[in-house]
Short mmCIF file of C-alpha atoms and ligand atoms in Angstrom, two decimals:
data_model
loop_
_atom_site.label_atom_id
_atom_site.label_comp_id
_atom_site.label_asym_id
_atom_site.label_seq_id
_atom_site.Cartn_x
_atom_site.Cartn_y
_atom_site.Cartn_z
CA UNK A 27 94.81 73.41 108.14
CA UNK A 28 95.52 74.54 111.68
CA UNK A 29 95.81 77.57 113.90
CA UNK A 30 98.84 78.41 115.95
CA UNK A 31 97.75 80.46 118.93
CA UNK A 32 99.88 83.47 119.69
CA UNK A 33 99.47 86.06 122.40
CA UNK A 34 96.13 86.04 124.20
CA UNK A 35 94.85 88.85 126.39
CA UNK A 36 91.32 89.75 127.49
CA UNK A 37 91.05 92.20 124.59
CA UNK A 38 93.15 90.65 121.84
CA UNK A 39 93.65 87.10 120.57
CA UNK A 40 96.36 86.62 117.98
CA UNK A 41 97.02 83.54 115.92
CA UNK A 42 98.47 82.31 112.66
CA UNK A 43 96.49 80.10 110.36
CA UNK A 44 98.31 77.68 108.08
CA UNK A 45 96.29 76.39 105.14
CA UNK A 46 96.55 73.02 103.43
CA UNK A 47 98.69 74.72 100.78
CA UNK A 48 101.08 75.93 103.45
CA UNK A 49 99.98 79.55 103.13
CA UNK A 50 100.10 81.49 106.37
CA UNK A 51 97.54 84.07 107.39
CA UNK A 52 97.78 86.33 110.39
CA UNK A 53 94.54 86.37 112.39
CA UNK A 54 93.37 88.72 115.15
CA UNK A 55 90.22 88.87 117.22
CA UNK A 56 89.77 92.17 119.03
CA UNK A 57 87.17 92.46 121.78
CA UNK A 58 85.61 95.79 122.66
CA UNK A 59 82.76 96.96 124.88
CA UNK A 60 79.45 97.90 123.33
CA UNK A 61 76.78 100.30 124.48
CA UNK A 62 74.46 97.28 124.72
CA UNK A 63 74.44 95.76 128.17
CA UNK A 64 75.33 92.09 128.11
CA UNK A 65 76.68 92.67 124.61
CA UNK A 66 80.08 92.04 123.16
CA UNK A 67 81.73 93.31 120.01
CA UNK A 68 84.40 91.16 118.40
CA UNK A 69 86.31 92.37 115.41
CA UNK A 70 88.11 89.73 113.38
CA UNK A 71 90.94 90.43 111.00
CA UNK A 72 92.79 87.95 108.80
CA UNK A 73 95.62 88.97 106.50
CA UNK A 74 97.55 86.80 104.09
CA UNK A 75 101.28 87.05 103.69
CA UNK A 76 100.88 87.02 99.93
CA UNK A 77 99.49 89.93 97.90
CA UNK A 78 97.81 87.61 95.39
CA UNK A 79 95.60 86.36 98.17
CA UNK A 80 93.44 89.41 97.51
CA UNK A 81 91.79 86.93 95.17
CA UNK A 82 91.69 84.26 97.82
CA UNK A 83 88.12 83.08 97.22
CA UNK A 84 87.25 83.85 100.79
CA UNK A 85 90.13 82.09 102.54
CA UNK A 86 90.66 84.96 104.95
CA UNK A 87 86.93 85.25 105.56
CA UNK A 88 86.68 81.53 106.30
CA UNK A 89 89.56 81.74 108.78
CA UNK A 90 87.38 83.98 110.90
CA UNK A 91 84.02 82.42 110.06
CA UNK A 92 85.14 78.88 110.96
CA UNK A 93 86.35 79.97 114.39
CA UNK A 94 83.04 81.69 115.13
CA UNK A 95 80.88 78.79 113.94
CA UNK A 96 83.26 76.13 115.34
CA UNK A 97 83.16 77.73 118.78
CA UNK A 98 79.36 77.73 118.73
CA UNK A 99 79.27 81.50 119.11
CA UNK A 100 77.19 81.92 115.96
CA UNK A 101 74.40 79.91 117.61
CA UNK A 102 74.15 82.16 120.64
CA UNK A 103 70.94 84.17 120.66
CA UNK A 104 71.46 87.70 119.48
CA UNK A 105 74.50 86.77 117.42
CA UNK A 106 74.99 89.04 114.45
CA UNK A 107 77.70 89.01 111.82
CA UNK A 108 78.51 92.10 109.87
CA UNK A 109 80.73 91.95 106.84
CA UNK A 110 80.61 92.55 103.12
CA UNK A 111 82.67 92.48 99.95
CA UNK A 112 84.18 95.85 100.76
CA UNK A 113 85.53 94.74 104.14
CA UNK A 114 86.31 91.28 102.97
CA UNK A 115 87.10 90.94 99.27
CA UNK A 116 86.30 87.47 98.00
CA UNK A 117 83.58 86.71 100.53
CA UNK A 118 81.13 86.19 97.66
CA UNK A 119 83.29 83.34 96.37
CA UNK A 120 83.79 81.73 99.78
CA UNK A 121 82.61 78.27 100.70
CA UNK A 122 83.82 77.60 104.22
C1 NAG B 29 102.87 84.45 112.78
O1 NAG B 29 103.81 84.36 111.75
C2 NAG B 29 104.66 85.50 111.68
C3 NAG B 29 105.50 85.38 110.43
O2 NAG B 29 105.98 84.08 110.27
C4 NAG B 29 105.49 85.55 112.97
O3 NAG B 29 106.33 86.69 112.93
C5 NAG B 29 104.54 85.67 114.13
O4 NAG B 29 105.26 85.64 115.35
C6 NAG B 29 103.55 84.52 114.13
N1 NAG B 29 102.54 84.76 115.16
C7 NAG B 29 102.00 83.77 115.85
C8 NAG B 29 100.88 84.17 116.74
O5 NAG B 29 102.38 82.61 115.78
C1 NAG B 30 97.00 92.06 114.68
O1 NAG B 30 97.34 92.99 115.70
C2 NAG B 30 98.72 93.34 115.67
C3 NAG B 30 98.98 94.22 116.88
O2 NAG B 30 98.04 95.25 116.97
C4 NAG B 30 99.01 94.05 114.34
O3 NAG B 30 100.37 94.36 114.27
C5 NAG B 30 98.66 93.12 113.19
O4 NAG B 30 98.83 93.79 111.95
C6 NAG B 30 97.23 92.66 113.31
N1 NAG B 30 96.95 91.65 112.30
C7 NAG B 30 95.80 91.62 111.64
C8 NAG B 30 95.60 90.46 110.75
O5 NAG B 30 94.96 92.50 111.76
C1 NAG B 31 90.04 81.07 93.25
O1 NAG B 31 89.16 80.38 92.39
C2 NAG B 31 89.54 80.48 91.03
C3 NAG B 31 88.44 79.83 90.19
O2 NAG B 31 88.12 78.57 90.71
C4 NAG B 31 90.89 79.79 90.84
O3 NAG B 31 91.32 79.88 89.50
C5 NAG B 31 91.91 80.49 91.75
O4 NAG B 31 93.16 79.82 91.67
C6 NAG B 31 91.43 80.50 93.17
N1 NAG B 31 92.35 81.26 93.98
C7 NAG B 31 92.90 80.78 95.08
C8 NAG B 31 93.86 81.69 95.79
O5 NAG B 31 92.64 79.67 95.53
#
């Protein structure tokens, strides 16, 4: 699998992720200020081109999760991840 980086600005990073099966998912990371000083809020969104990917076993979740862990961001002190099955259907079945 690989990511193709699209437009990058200080507030929005866009990319496409292509899976081993050749499925393409559209991925965004949106940065926004927080009320916490020295804090940073990043919202990740990954959407498949195929409707049946609703039952994707966490593929879209892993697209985002792997970038965050791969970049080392998840090891930074104070790091918190917030998601659940409602935001991210299939997360319970994911194994990234
Ligand atoms: C992602 O793929 C879509 C559909 O193929 C294309 O329109 C879009 O430009 C691509 N974006 C990036 C960041 O490559
Ligand atoms: C990413 O952001 C673009 C521009 O705001 C939007 O059109 C697209 O639907 C977003 N994609 C995802 C996966 O949220
Ligand atoms: C999700 O997992 C189930 C059970 O292993 C499998 O039948 C299904 O094809 C998987 N879906 C995808 C999109 O990989």
